[in-house]
mmCIF file of C-alpha atoms in Angstrom:
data_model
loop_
_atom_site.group_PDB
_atom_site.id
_atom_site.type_symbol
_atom_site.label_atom_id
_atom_site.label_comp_id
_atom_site.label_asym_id
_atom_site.label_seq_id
_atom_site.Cartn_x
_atom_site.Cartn_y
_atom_site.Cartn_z
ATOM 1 C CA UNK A 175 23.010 25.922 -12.181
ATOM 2 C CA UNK A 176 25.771 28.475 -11.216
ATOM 3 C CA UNK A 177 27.889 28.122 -8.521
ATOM 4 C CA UNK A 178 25.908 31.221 -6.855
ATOM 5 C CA UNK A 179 22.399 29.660 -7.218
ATOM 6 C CA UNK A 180 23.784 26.172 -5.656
ATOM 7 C CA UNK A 181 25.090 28.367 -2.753
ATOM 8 C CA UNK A 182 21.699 29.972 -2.106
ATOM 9 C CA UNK A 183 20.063 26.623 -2.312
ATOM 10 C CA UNK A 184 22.572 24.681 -0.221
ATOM 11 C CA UNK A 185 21.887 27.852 2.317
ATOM 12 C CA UNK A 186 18.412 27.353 2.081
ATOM 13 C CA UNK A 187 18.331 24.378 3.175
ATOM 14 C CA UNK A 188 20.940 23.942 5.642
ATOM 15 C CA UNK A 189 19.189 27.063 8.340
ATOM 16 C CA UNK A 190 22.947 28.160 9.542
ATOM 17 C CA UNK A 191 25.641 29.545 8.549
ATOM 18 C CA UNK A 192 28.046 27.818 6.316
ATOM 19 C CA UNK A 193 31.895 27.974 5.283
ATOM 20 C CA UNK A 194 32.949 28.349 1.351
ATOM 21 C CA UNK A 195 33.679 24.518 1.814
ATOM 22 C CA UNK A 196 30.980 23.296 3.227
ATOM 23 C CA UNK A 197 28.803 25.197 0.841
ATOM 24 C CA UNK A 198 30.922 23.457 -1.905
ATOM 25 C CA UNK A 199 30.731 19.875 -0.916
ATOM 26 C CA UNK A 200 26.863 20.121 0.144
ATOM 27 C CA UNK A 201 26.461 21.671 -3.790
ATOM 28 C CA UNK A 202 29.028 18.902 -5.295
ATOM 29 C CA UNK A 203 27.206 16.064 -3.505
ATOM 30 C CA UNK A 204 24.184 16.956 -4.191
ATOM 31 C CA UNK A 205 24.877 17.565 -7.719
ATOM 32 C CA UNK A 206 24.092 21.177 -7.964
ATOM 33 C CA UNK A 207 27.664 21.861 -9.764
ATOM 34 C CA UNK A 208 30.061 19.576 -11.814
ATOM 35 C CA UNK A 209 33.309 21.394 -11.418
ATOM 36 C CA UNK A 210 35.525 21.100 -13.793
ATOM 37 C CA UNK A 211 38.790 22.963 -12.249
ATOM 38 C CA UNK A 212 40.790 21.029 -9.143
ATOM 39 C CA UNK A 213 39.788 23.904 -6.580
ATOM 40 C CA UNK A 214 36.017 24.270 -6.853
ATOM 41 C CA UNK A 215 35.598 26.187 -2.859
ATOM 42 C CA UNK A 216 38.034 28.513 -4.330
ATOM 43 C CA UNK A 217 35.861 29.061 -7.551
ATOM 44 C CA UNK A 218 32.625 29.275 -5.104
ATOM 45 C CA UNK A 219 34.534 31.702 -2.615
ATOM 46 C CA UNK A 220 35.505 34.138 -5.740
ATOM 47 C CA UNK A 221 31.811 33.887 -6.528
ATOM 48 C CA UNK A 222 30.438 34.435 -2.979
ATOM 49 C CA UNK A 223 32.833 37.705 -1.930
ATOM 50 C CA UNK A 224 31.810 38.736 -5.679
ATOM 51 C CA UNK A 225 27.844 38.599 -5.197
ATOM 52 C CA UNK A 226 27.752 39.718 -1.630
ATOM 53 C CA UNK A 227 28.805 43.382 -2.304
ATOM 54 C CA UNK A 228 25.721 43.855 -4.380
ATOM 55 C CA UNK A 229 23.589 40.968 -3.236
ATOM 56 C CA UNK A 230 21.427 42.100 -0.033
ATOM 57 C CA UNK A 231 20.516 38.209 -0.008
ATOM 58 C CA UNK A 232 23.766 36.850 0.904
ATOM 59 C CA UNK A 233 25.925 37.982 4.451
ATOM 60 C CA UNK A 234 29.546 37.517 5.169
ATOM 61 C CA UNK A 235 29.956 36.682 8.975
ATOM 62 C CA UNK A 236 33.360 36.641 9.869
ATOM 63 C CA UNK A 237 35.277 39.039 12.892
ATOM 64 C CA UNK A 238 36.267 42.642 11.529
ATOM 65 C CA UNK A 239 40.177 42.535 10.623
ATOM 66 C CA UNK A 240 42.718 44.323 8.681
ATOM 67 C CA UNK A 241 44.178 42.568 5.832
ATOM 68 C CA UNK A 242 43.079 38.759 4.540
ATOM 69 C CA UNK A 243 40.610 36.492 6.876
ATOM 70 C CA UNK A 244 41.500 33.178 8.156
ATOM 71 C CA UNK A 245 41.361 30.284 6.059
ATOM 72 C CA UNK A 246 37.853 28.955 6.764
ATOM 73 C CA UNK A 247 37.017 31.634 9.905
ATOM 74 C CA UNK A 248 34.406 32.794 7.143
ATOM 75 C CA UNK A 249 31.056 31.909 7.031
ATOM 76 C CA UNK A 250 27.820 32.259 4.609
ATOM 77 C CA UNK A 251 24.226 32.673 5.546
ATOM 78 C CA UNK A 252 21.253 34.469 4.159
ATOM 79 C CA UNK A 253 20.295 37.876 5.628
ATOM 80 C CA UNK A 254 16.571 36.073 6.332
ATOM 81 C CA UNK A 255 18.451 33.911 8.616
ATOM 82 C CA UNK A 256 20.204 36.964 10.411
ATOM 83 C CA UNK A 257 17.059 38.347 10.444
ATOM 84 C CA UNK A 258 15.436 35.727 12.031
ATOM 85 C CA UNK A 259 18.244 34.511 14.899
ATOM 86 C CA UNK A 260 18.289 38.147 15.369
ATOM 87 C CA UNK A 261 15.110 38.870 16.546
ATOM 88 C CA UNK A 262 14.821 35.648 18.323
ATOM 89 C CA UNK A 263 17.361 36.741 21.171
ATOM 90 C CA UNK A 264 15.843 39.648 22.215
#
């Protein structure tokens, strides 16, 4: 399994939104990856900000700012999931 697919599935079934490490360490428990490298949630990170460009499936959530984010201020979640808390607060 790629490191993209365990993301989506570790998404799945965890219903909120997630950080890069969390993601990581829900996928490395559950033995969706074996990483080989010493910084897998940097490895998943590269993958996530890669596929979300072109991937309607996957949404950043973080706060609009100029230059780099926050270590850990960003966080993963599916866009059914937006959808869906979305339309539940109206």
């Amino acid at each position: 399994m790629t490191y993209y697919e365990a993301a989506l599935e570790v998404l799945r079934s965890a219903r909120h939104p997630l950080t890069t490490r969390e993601i990581t360490d829900r996928a490395i428990k559950r033995g969706l990856i074996t990483p080989s490298g010493k910084t897998p949630h940097l490895t998943m990170g590269a993958k996530l900000y890669g596929r979300s460009r072109k991937d309607p499936e996957i949404v950043k959530l973080g706060a609009p700012r100029n230059g780099r984010a926050k270590l850990g201020s960003v966080r993963w979640t599916l866009r059914d999931a937006t959808t869906a808390s979305s339309s539940t607060k109206g």
